[in-house]
Tab-separated table of C-alpha atoms in Angstrom:
chain	number	residue	atom	x	y	z
A	1	MET	CA	-7.414	46.379	24.398
A	2	ILE	CA	-6.952	45.341	28.021
A	3	SER	CA	-10.535	46.273	28.759
A	4	TYR	CA	-11.649	43.478	26.476
A	5	LEU	CA	-9.851	40.889	28.583
A	6	PRO	CA	-12.546	40.049	31.174
A	7	ARG	CA	-15.252	39.924	28.539
A	8	TYR	CA	-13.322	37.498	26.326
A	9	LEU	CA	-12.126	35.445	29.249
A	10	PHE	CA	-15.760	35.022	30.203
A	11	ASN	CA	-16.693	34.253	26.584
A	12	PHE	CA	-13.977	31.647	26.335
A	13	VAL	CA	-14.932	29.816	29.508
A	14	PHE	CA	-18.645	30.140	28.887
A	15	PHE	CA	-18.670	28.931	25.279
A	16	THR	CA	-16.260	26.112	26.000
A	17	LEU	CA	-18.369	24.890	28.909
A	18	ILE	CA	-21.589	25.135	26.877
A	19	GLN	CA	-19.852	23.216	24.132
A	20	VAL	CA	-18.407	20.349	26.159
A	21	LEU	CA	-21.186	20.003	28.694
A	22	VAL	CA	-24.287	20.534	26.577
A	23	LEU	CA	-23.733	20.703	22.833
A	24	ASN	CA	-21.328	17.776	22.571
A	25	ASN	CA	-24.135	15.584	23.856
A	26	ILE	CA	-26.564	16.816	21.237
A	27	GLN	CA	-26.700	14.794	18.093
A	28	LEU	CA	-29.817	15.388	16.099
A	29	SER	CA	-30.641	12.493	13.775
A	30	GLY	CA	-26.978	11.592	13.398
A	31	TYR	CA	-26.303	14.523	11.111
A	32	VAL	CA	-26.242	17.616	13.247
A	33	ASN	CA	-23.605	18.444	15.818
A	34	PRO	CA	-23.496	22.148	16.613
A	35	TYR	CA	-20.141	23.681	17.523
A	36	LEU	CA	-20.895	26.983	19.171
A	37	TYR	CA	-17.424	27.572	20.616
A	38	VAL	CA	-16.247	29.000	17.273
A	39	LEU	CA	-18.153	32.140	18.243
A	40	PHE	CA	-15.259	33.010	20.539
A	41	ILE	CA	-12.892	33.271	17.573
A	42	ILE	CA	-15.491	34.999	15.425
A	43	THR	CA	-16.119	37.844	17.878
A	44	LEU	CA	-12.508	38.623	18.819
A	45	PRO	CA	-11.674	42.352	18.380
A	46	PHE	CA	-10.627	43.639	14.957
A	47	GLU	CA	-7.213	44.701	16.245
A	48	THR	CA	-6.221	41.214	17.472
A	49	PRO	CA	-2.772	40.523	15.971
A	50	GLY	CA	-2.484	37.495	13.681
A	51	TRP	CA	-0.229	35.428	15.906
A	52	LEU	CA	-2.511	35.914	18.901
A	53	LEU	CA	-5.488	34.948	16.784
A	54	LEU	CA	-3.824	31.695	15.761
A	55	LEU	CA	-2.706	30.897	19.292
A	56	LEU	CA	-6.159	31.612	20.703
A	57	GLY	CA	-7.673	29.459	17.984
A	58	PHE	CA	-5.322	26.647	18.851
A	59	THR	CA	-6.035	26.983	22.569
A	60	SER	CA	-9.819	27.067	22.271
A	61	GLY	CA	-9.828	24.099	19.898
A	62	MET	CA	-7.423	22.179	22.069
A	63	VAL	CA	-9.518	22.685	25.197
A	64	VAL	CA	-12.584	21.311	23.439
A	65	ASP	CA	-10.412	18.465	22.152
A	66	LEU	CA	-9.260	17.594	25.634
A	67	PHE	CA	-12.832	17.327	26.792
A	68	SER	CA	-14.051	15.334	23.827
A	69	ASN	CA	-10.937	13.148	23.689
A	70	THR	CA	-9.966	13.934	20.110
A	71	PRO	CA	-6.537	15.606	20.376
A	72	GLY	CA	-5.832	17.917	17.474
A	73	MET	CA	-9.090	17.602	15.548
A	74	HIS	CA	-10.944	20.665	16.798
A	75	ALA	CA	-7.663	22.508	17.212
A	76	SER	CA	-6.781	22.081	13.552
A	77	ALA	CA	-10.224	23.345	12.515
A	78	THR	CA	-10.156	26.394	14.777
A	79	VAL	CA	-6.632	27.275	13.684
A	80	PHE	CA	-7.894	27.097	10.134
A	81	VAL	CA	-10.746	29.462	10.981
A	82	SER	CA	-8.359	31.856	12.730
A	83	PHE	CA	-6.304	31.888	9.577
A	84	LEU	CA	-9.338	32.608	7.407
A	85	ARG	CA	-10.732	35.340	9.644
A	86	PRO	CA	-8.585	38.347	8.560
A	87	TYR	CA	-9.262	37.623	4.894
A	88	VAL	CA	-13.009	37.268	5.427
A	89	LEU	CA	-13.028	40.498	7.436
A	90	ARG	CA	-11.240	42.285	4.620
A	91	LEU	CA	-13.690	40.836	2.112
A	92	PHE	CA	-16.718	42.153	3.990
A	93	ALA	CA	-15.219	45.473	5.103
A	94	PRO	CA	-17.858	48.225	4.914
A	95	ARG	CA	-17.176	51.272	2.749
A	96	GLU	CA	-16.191	53.429	5.712
A	97	GLU	CA	-13.914	50.721	7.220
A	98	TYR	CA	-14.409	49.183	10.641
A	99	GLN	CA	-14.884	51.810	13.322
A	100	PRO	CA	-12.334	51.888	16.130
A	101	GLY	CA	-13.750	50.716	19.422
A	102	THR	CA	-16.120	48.253	17.815
A	103	ILE	CA	-15.991	44.484	17.672
A	104	PRO	CA	-17.336	42.173	14.936
A	105	THR	CA	-20.734	41.421	16.449
A	106	MET	CA	-24.311	41.748	15.363
A	107	ALA	CA	-24.858	44.639	17.761
A	108	TYR	CA	-22.419	46.850	15.856
A	109	TYR	CA	-22.735	45.774	12.266
A	110	GLY	CA	-26.216	44.352	11.938
A	111	LEU	CA	-27.703	40.953	11.209
A	112	GLY	CA	-26.992	40.909	7.476
A	113	TRP	CA	-23.299	41.628	7.741
A	114	PHE	CA	-22.782	39.411	10.763
A	115	PHE	CA	-24.660	36.520	9.212
A	116	ARG	CA	-22.564	36.517	6.043
A	117	TYR	CA	-19.340	36.898	7.999
A	118	ALA	CA	-20.165	34.166	10.518
A	119	ALA	CA	-21.585	31.826	7.872
A	120	ILE	CA	-18.311	31.678	5.943
A	121	LEU	CA	-16.201	31.061	9.023
A	122	VAL	CA	-18.552	28.474	10.518
A	123	LEU	CA	-18.812	26.674	7.201
A	124	GLY	CA	-15.017	26.626	6.916
A	125	HIS	CA	-14.682	25.304	10.416
A	126	HIS	CA	-17.287	22.591	10.009
A	127	LEU	CA	-16.047	21.374	6.645
A	128	PHE	CA	-12.517	21.142	7.966
A	129	LEU	CA	-13.578	19.450	11.168
A	130	PHE	CA	-15.905	16.895	9.612
A	131	PHE	CA	-13.456	15.901	6.936
A	132	ILE	CA	-10.620	15.536	9.413
A	133	GLU	CA	-12.938	13.457	11.558
A	134	VAL	CA	-14.013	11.118	8.780
A	135	PHE	CA	-10.617	11.274	7.122
A	136	SER	CA	-11.595	9.794	3.806
A	137	LEU	CA	-13.457	10.882	0.724
A	138	THR	CA	-15.455	7.677	0.424
A	139	HIS	CA	-18.567	9.135	2.033
A	140	PHE	CA	-17.973	12.561	0.568
A	141	PHE	CA	-21.588	13.632	0.164
A	142	SER	CA	-22.834	12.339	3.480
A	143	THR	CA	-19.965	14.157	5.190
A	144	LEU	CA	-20.774	17.277	3.206
A	145	LEU	CA	-24.403	17.009	4.217
A	146	ARG	CA	-23.458	16.609	7.871
A	147	ALA	CA	-21.172	19.645	7.690
A	148	LEU	CA	-23.826	21.773	5.973
A	149	SER	CA	-26.685	20.824	8.286
A	150	SER	CA	-24.478	21.348	11.343
A	151	THR	CA	-23.459	24.716	9.956
A	152	VAL	CA	-27.081	25.776	9.730
A	153	PHE	CA	-27.738	24.699	13.283
A	154	THR	CA	-24.569	26.317	14.648
A	155	LEU	CA	-25.428	29.573	12.859
A	156	LEU	CA	-28.858	29.482	14.415
A	157	LEU	CA	-27.339	29.099	17.867
A	158	ILE	CA	-24.828	31.855	17.143
A	159	ILE	CA	-27.562	34.287	16.117
A	160	VAL	CA	-29.527	33.437	19.252
A	161	ALA	CA	-26.437	33.925	21.415
A	162	GLN	CA	-25.802	37.266	19.723
A	163	LEU	CA	-29.372	38.360	20.326
A	164	PHE	CA	-28.937	37.556	23.996
A	165	SER	CA	-25.738	39.558	24.371
A	166	GLN	CA	-27.308	42.386	22.400
A	167	GLY	CA	-30.266	42.467	24.738
A	168	LYS	CA	-27.928	42.589	27.713
A	169	LYS	CA	-26.081	45.510	26.226
A	170	GLN	CA	-29.161	47.566	25.548
A	171	GLY	CA	-30.461	46.832	29.026
A	172	ARG	CA	-27.362	48.330	30.587
B	1	MET	CA	19.895	36.561	5.801
B	2	ARG	CA	18.210	39.918	6.192
B	3	ASP	CA	15.961	39.090	3.268
B	4	PHE	CA	15.107	35.820	4.899
B	5	ILE	CA	14.103	37.540	8.135
B	6	ARG	CA	12.126	40.109	6.187
B	7	PHE	CA	10.381	37.294	4.364
B	8	ILE	CA	9.501	35.611	7.652
B	9	ILE	CA	8.191	38.858	9.130
B	10	LYS	CA	6.159	39.608	6.050
B	11	TYR	CA	4.538	36.198	5.932
B	12	HIS	CA	4.625	35.405	9.630
B	13	PHE	CA	0.870	34.934	9.737
B	14	ALA	CA	0.800	32.253	7.047
B	15	ILE	CA	3.971	30.581	8.332
B	16	LEU	CA	2.691	30.470	11.885
B	17	PHE	CA	-0.583	29.088	10.579
B	18	LEU	CA	1.197	26.308	8.730
B	19	ILE	CA	3.317	25.428	11.759
B	20	ILE	CA	0.384	25.290	14.161
B	21	GLU	CA	-1.758	23.377	11.678
B	22	LEU	CA	1.060	20.863	11.260
B	23	VAL	CA	1.263	20.424	15.011
B	24	CYS	CA	-2.499	19.848	15.104
B	25	LEU	CA	-2.358	17.229	12.375
B	26	LEU	CA	0.520	15.476	14.117
B	27	LEU	CA	-1.609	15.364	17.248
B	28	VAL	CA	-4.507	14.001	15.230
B	29	PHE	CA	-2.425	11.193	13.748
B	30	ASN	CA	-0.587	10.331	16.931
B	31	TYR	CA	-3.432	10.259	19.379
B	32	ASN	CA	-6.464	9.222	17.358
B	33	ALA	CA	-6.417	5.530	16.662
B	34	TYR	CA	-8.944	5.716	13.841
B	35	GLN	CA	-7.226	8.420	11.764
B	36	ARG	CA	-3.896	6.741	12.327
B	37	SER	CA	-5.109	3.355	11.194
B	38	THR	CA	-6.839	4.848	8.154
B	39	PHE	CA	-3.641	6.653	7.241
B	40	LEU	CA	-1.493	3.554	7.715
B	41	SER	CA	-3.851	1.107	6.067
B	42	SER	CA	-4.395	3.298	3.047
B	43	SER	CA	-0.655	3.466	2.567
B	44	ASN	CA	-0.472	-0.283	3.091
B	45	ALA	CA	-3.206	-0.845	0.562
B	46	LEU	CA	-1.273	1.290	-1.900
B	47	THR	CA	2.027	-0.560	-1.410
B	48	GLY	CA	0.246	-3.911	-1.312
B	49	GLY	CA	-1.542	-3.125	-4.552
B	50	ILE	CA	1.672	-2.050	-6.262
B	51	PHE	CA	3.494	-5.196	-5.168
B	52	LYS	CA	0.582	-7.282	-6.350
B	53	SER	CA	0.509	-5.880	-9.862
B	54	TYR	CA	4.293	-5.962	-10.122
B	55	ASN	CA	4.135	-9.591	-9.154
B	56	ALA	CA	1.443	-10.378	-11.666
B	57	GLY	CA	3.839	-9.214	-14.376
B	58	ALA	CA	6.905	-10.934	-12.973
B	59	GLU	CA	5.009	-14.177	-12.531
B	60	TYR	CA	3.993	-14.245	-16.149
B	61	LEU	CA	7.629	-14.150	-17.174
B	62	MET	CA	8.408	-17.084	-14.923
B	63	LEU	CA	5.475	-19.259	-15.983
B	64	ARG	CA	7.633	-21.875	-17.628
B	65	GLU	CA	9.704	-22.562	-14.536
B	66	ILE	CA	6.662	-22.518	-12.298
B	67	ASN	CA	4.955	-25.030	-14.547
B	68	GLU	CA	7.972	-27.291	-14.399
B	69	ASP	CA	8.067	-27.081	-10.639
B	70	LEU	CA	4.372	-27.802	-10.322
B	71	ALA	CA	4.596	-30.716	-12.709
B	72	ARG	CA	7.455	-32.142	-10.683
B	73	GLU	CA	5.522	-31.746	-7.480
B	74	ASN	CA	2.486	-33.346	-9.094
B	75	ALA	CA	4.566	-36.326	-10.061
B	76	TYR	CA	5.941	-36.579	-6.558
B	77	LEU	CA	2.494	-36.394	-4.989
B	78	ARG	CA	1.135	-38.954	-7.443
B	79	SER	CA	3.846	-41.287	-6.338
B	80	ARG	CA	2.580	-40.913	-2.784
B	81	LEU	CA	-0.982	-41.933	-3.640
B	82	PRO	CA	-2.238	-45.202	-2.204
B	83	GLU	CA	-2.596	-46.540	-5.743
B	84	SER	CA	1.104	-46.270	-6.283
B	85	PHE	CA	1.872	-48.584	-3.383
B	86	ARG	CA	1.663	-52.270	-3.749
B	87	ALA	CA	-0.973	-53.538	-1.384
B	88	SER	CA	0.255	-56.578	0.421
B	89	LYS	CA	-2.536	-57.926	2.517
B	90	ASP	CA	-0.233	-60.069	4.541
B	91	TYR	CA	0.982	-57.428	6.917
B	92	PHE	CA	-0.658	-54.132	5.994
B	93	THR	CA	-3.990	-53.014	7.390
B	94	LEU	CA	-5.388	-49.516	7.226
B	95	VAL	CA	-7.245	-48.512	10.359
B	96	TYR	CA	-9.307	-45.347	10.431
B	97	ASP	CA	-9.369	-44.256	14.031
B	98	SER	CA	-9.189	-41.049	15.976
B	99	LEU	CA	-5.553	-41.596	16.893
B	100	SER	CA	-4.375	-40.986	13.380
B	101	MET	CA	-5.844	-37.526	13.175
B	102	GLN	CA	-4.379	-34.983	10.834
B	103	GLU	CA	-1.560	-33.102	12.480
B	104	TYR	CA	-0.488	-30.594	9.855
B	105	ILE	CA	-2.738	-28.556	7.586
B	106	TYR	CA	-1.353	-26.964	4.416
B	107	ARG	CA	-2.642	-23.793	2.814
B	108	SER	CA	-1.225	-22.465	-0.406
B	109	ALA	CA	-0.370	-18.803	-0.873
B	110	ARG	CA	1.399	-16.587	-3.330
B	111	VAL	CA	4.484	-14.529	-2.611
B	112	ILE	CA	3.771	-10.931	-3.512
B	113	ASN	CA	6.895	-9.320	-2.106
B	114	ASN	CA	10.293	-10.753	-1.387
B	115	SER	CA	13.785	-9.534	-0.643
B	116	THR	CA	17.117	-11.298	-0.626
B	117	ASN	CA	19.612	-8.471	-0.371
B	118	LYS	CA	19.109	-7.204	3.168
B	119	ARG	CA	20.245	-8.562	6.478
B	120	PHE	CA	16.662	-8.974	7.617
B	121	ASN	CA	14.744	-10.394	4.702
B	122	TYR	CA	10.998	-10.741	4.766
B	123	LEU	CA	8.379	-12.062	2.372
B	124	THR	CA	4.818	-10.899	1.977
B	125	LEU	CA	2.093	-13.425	1.177
B	126	ASN	CA	-1.336	-12.749	-0.269
B	127	LYS	CA	-3.198	-14.584	2.498
B	128	GLY	CA	-3.891	-13.428	5.998
B	129	ARG	CA	-5.968	-13.893	9.077
B	130	LEU	CA	-9.171	-14.339	7.080
B	131	ASN	CA	-7.594	-17.339	5.386
B	132	GLY	CA	-6.672	-18.904	8.702
B	133	ILE	CA	-3.046	-17.814	8.768
B	134	GLU	CA	-1.594	-17.123	12.206
B	135	PRO	CA	1.809	-15.964	13.413
B	136	GLU	CA	4.399	-18.700	14.058
B	137	MET	CA	3.218	-20.927	11.234
B	138	GLY	CA	5.862	-22.510	9.036
B	139	VAL	CA	6.136	-21.650	5.342
B	140	ILE	CA	7.544	-24.052	2.749
B	141	SER	CA	7.764	-24.165	-1.003
B	142	ASN	CA	7.843	-27.277	-3.122
B	143	LYS	CA	11.633	-27.236	-2.874
B	144	GLY	CA	11.976	-26.855	0.867
B	145	ALA	CA	11.491	-24.692	3.922
B	146	VAL	CA	11.104	-20.950	3.369
B	147	GLY	CA	10.455	-19.268	6.715
B	148	ILE	CA	8.060	-18.562	9.544
B	149	VAL	CA	5.018	-16.283	9.546
B	150	LYS	CA	5.730	-13.163	11.580
B	151	ASN	CA	2.739	-10.827	11.340
B	152	VAL	CA	-0.672	-11.236	9.800
B	153	SER	CA	-3.216	-8.658	8.720
B	154	ASP	CA	-6.660	-9.504	7.405
B	155	ASN	CA	-5.520	-10.291	3.883
B	156	TYR	CA	-1.735	-10.342	3.965
B	157	SER	CA	0.977	-11.912	6.053
B	158	THR	CA	4.688	-11.294	6.404
B	159	VAL	CA	7.188	-14.106	6.698
B	160	ILE	CA	10.686	-14.063	8.170
B	161	SER	CA	12.636	-15.956	5.584
B	162	ILE	CA	15.426	-18.379	6.434
B	163	ILE	CA	17.840	-15.861	5.010
B	164	ASN	CA	17.175	-13.443	7.847
B	165	THR	CA	19.847	-13.153	10.504
B	166	ARG	CA	17.158	-12.995	13.168
B	167	LEU	CA	15.848	-16.481	12.454
B	168	LYS	CA	17.180	-19.770	13.789
B	169	ILE	CA	15.645	-23.044	12.713
B	170	SER	CA	16.127	-26.390	14.355
B	171	ALA	CA	17.537	-28.791	11.756
B	172	LYS	CA	19.211	-32.151	11.539
B	173	LEU	CA	21.309	-34.224	9.205
B	174	LYS	CA	19.028	-36.671	7.501
B	175	GLU	CA	21.539	-39.506	7.367
B	176	SER	CA	22.956	-39.482	10.867
B	177	GLY	CA	20.150	-37.735	12.766
B	178	PHE	CA	22.430	-35.273	14.600
B	179	PHE	CA	20.596	-32.034	15.127
B	180	GLY	CA	21.665	-28.424	15.395
B	181	SER	CA	20.427	-25.009	14.395
B	182	VAL	CA	20.453	-23.338	11.022
B	183	GLU	CA	21.479	-19.705	10.839
B	184	TRP	CA	22.166	-17.220	8.090
B	185	ASP	CA	25.324	-15.127	8.236
B	186	GLY	CA	23.901	-12.332	6.116
B	187	SER	CA	26.093	-12.736	3.038
B	188	SER	CA	24.883	-14.992	0.216
B	189	TYR	CA	21.211	-15.824	-0.239
B	190	GLN	CA	22.143	-19.325	-1.403
B	191	TYR	CA	23.944	-20.526	1.704
B	192	VAL	CA	23.165	-20.907	5.393
B	193	TYR	CA	25.162	-22.451	8.208
B	194	LEU	CA	24.295	-25.497	10.294
B	195	LEU	CA	25.834	-25.138	13.742
B	196	ASP	CA	26.044	-27.231	16.898
B	197	ILE	CA	26.766	-30.559	15.200
B	198	PRO	CA	29.253	-32.314	17.498
B	199	ARG	CA	32.645	-33.263	16.055
B	200	HIS	CA	32.145	-36.976	16.480
B	201	ALA	CA	29.260	-36.923	14.015
B	202	GLU	CA	29.954	-38.110	10.538
B	203	VAL	CA	29.258	-35.407	7.965
B	204	ASN	CA	29.819	-35.760	4.245
B	205	VAL	CA	29.553	-33.194	1.515
B	206	GLY	CA	26.181	-33.625	-0.163
B	207	ASP	CA	24.357	-34.897	2.928
B	208	LEU	CA	20.783	-33.680	3.166
B	209	VAL	CA	19.835	-31.217	5.879
B	210	VAL	CA	16.183	-31.345	6.940
B	211	THR	CA	14.018	-29.763	9.625
B	212	SER	CA	14.078	-31.622	12.906
B	213	GLY	CA	10.423	-31.235	13.813
B	214	TYR	CA	11.354	-30.307	17.380
B	215	SER	CA	10.142	-26.730	17.128
B	216	SER	CA	6.547	-27.745	16.297
B	217	ILE	CA	6.559	-25.167	13.504
B	218	PHE	CA	7.752	-27.408	10.716
B	219	PRO	CA	6.990	-31.094	10.448
B	220	GLU	CA	9.983	-33.364	10.557
B	221	GLY	CA	11.922	-33.921	7.369
B	222	ILE	CA	11.239	-30.785	5.341
B	223	LEU	CA	14.251	-30.244	3.120
B	224	LEU	CA	16.511	-27.276	3.850
B	225	GLY	CA	19.446	-28.039	1.568
B	226	ASN	CA	22.566	-30.122	1.314
B	227	VAL	CA	26.006	-29.867	2.825
B	228	GLU	CA	28.350	-27.749	0.723
B	229	ASN	CA	31.434	-27.918	2.891
B	230	VAL	CA	32.371	-28.776	6.457
B	231	GLU	CA	34.592	-26.635	8.640
B	232	LEU	CA	36.076	-27.617	11.953
B	233	GLU	CA	38.144	-25.024	13.732
B	234	LYS	CA	41.068	-26.182	15.826
B	235	GLY	CA	39.922	-27.049	19.330
B	236	ALA	CA	36.275	-26.470	18.514
B	237	SER	CA	33.895	-29.173	19.516
B	238	PHE	CA	31.245	-28.338	16.952
B	239	TYR	CA	31.264	-28.296	13.192
B	240	ARG	CA	30.423	-25.255	11.157
B	241	ILE	CA	28.653	-26.693	8.150
B	242	LYS	CA	27.910	-24.643	5.082
B	243	VAL	CA	24.574	-25.661	3.604
B	244	LYS	CA	23.406	-24.852	0.098
B	245	LEU	CA	19.732	-23.992	0.320
B	246	SER	CA	17.402	-26.056	-1.809
B	247	VAL	CA	15.023	-23.107	-2.185
B	248	ASP	CA	16.059	-20.412	-4.616
B	249	PHE	CA	14.938	-17.300	-2.808
B	250	LYS	CA	15.347	-15.208	-5.931
B	251	ASN	CA	12.673	-17.243	-7.636
B	252	LEU	CA	9.784	-17.876	-5.307
B	253	SER	CA	6.137	-17.523	-6.204
B	254	PHE	CA	3.970	-20.212	-4.656
B	255	VAL	CA	4.388	-21.368	-1.089
B	256	GLU	CA	2.462	-23.435	1.389
B	257	ILE	CA	1.733	-22.426	4.935
B	258	ILE	CA	1.728	-25.180	7.519
B	259	GLY	CA	-0.732	-25.105	10.384
B	260	HIS	CA	0.012	-27.441	13.269
B	261	SER	CA	-3.262	-28.569	14.760
B	262	SER	CA	-1.976	-29.650	18.154
B	263	VAL	CA	0.706	-27.003	18.578
B	264	ASP	CA	-0.917	-25.478	21.650
B	265	GLU	CA	-1.010	-28.830	23.345
B	266	GLN	CA	2.674	-29.456	22.667
B	267	ILE	CA	3.780	-26.008	23.824
B	268	LYS	CA	1.683	-26.255	26.953
B	269	LEU	CA	3.133	-29.611	27.848
B	270	GLU	CA	6.692	-28.439	27.209
B	271	LYS	CA	6.151	-25.359	29.324
B	272	GLU	CA	4.751	-27.416	32.195
B	273	THR	CA	7.834	-29.599	32.084
B	274	GLU	CA	10.113	-26.577	32.113
B	275	ASP	CA	8.325	-25.038	35.061
B	276	ASP	CA	8.679	-28.143	37.218
């Protein structure tokens, strides 16, 4: 468990910086804002206890909030995702259970599994975030459209990021 | 107790989630102006809407009295028309010049919420900033002074009524011209007290009490009520005069808001004098 620490510390800092420095400035056609930093929560080890998951979710969301000046908005969405994560993992558990010593990434469980798993969490995060941000149901469908299109874009980025880390691993 | 702890341990994940999520939402509402205002204004719209429809019903029941009041006011206004004065060409000339510009502007509004049973009573009117209402404007009904506008939103405004212990209004006795301030003691919605009238003034039961016009909020001579009884404590140099309000605060639906067109000029001048 301790051996994971440097890797996740790096992940945390790296994804947060990418998010606040690059992705927060990207706004494609007013509909698409990718939020890559969720990947940190998504790839945490299977054995992470629930309370730690929630606290890490809160922290990562809060840090992004502090940079984008929206206290609580991202935090509430990431906490929501942290809450969903164990249930989604249980839903997609393979027949022979998750192997010890593995983490929920594409490298271990393949594109198909990872895509389904990440898609649900990212969708949950984006729906929550966009509706908290708009905070009304008056523009329900335009908000929904924004959440969905951003989800697609975020998933794309997540897959790319996973391919990169996979390549690194095989190179080693 | 042990069951309770067991329950907490069993569901600690969900409970912790709820707690943290609550903290997040509190942060959202406290530090994000937009979400906060949406939250507040939607609740305001809800309460405003409820008051409005309640009022629509209550007003219907009071139509007869309102009609009577309006008819009376109509008659009064008709009596003020130029046609109802005898024109005597010997000494009366009407001159239209810029000196006689309009000083007070009246806008009518409807009371949609009203209270009489608290210490700090406020009214809500169905007109706001978009209708030209601003804070510090006077509010009167056809029977007399009602209060002063406190806050305005786009479509609504709140009014401190005279029966609010926080409000003091400058008033005078119509007959003798002695002026003092009108205050409410917080007990009955029908009576206020006129203070600071010196003991050498002549006060009779039934005398009219009107606004003094010194405060620049109300024009001079708006009726407040009439003297109910006069108290003079031993050794006191001022009367304590009980005044029966002419406005029935339990039955108030249409009011007029008074805008004073040269109020800024007056306040500026008074402030300059004070600073000297």
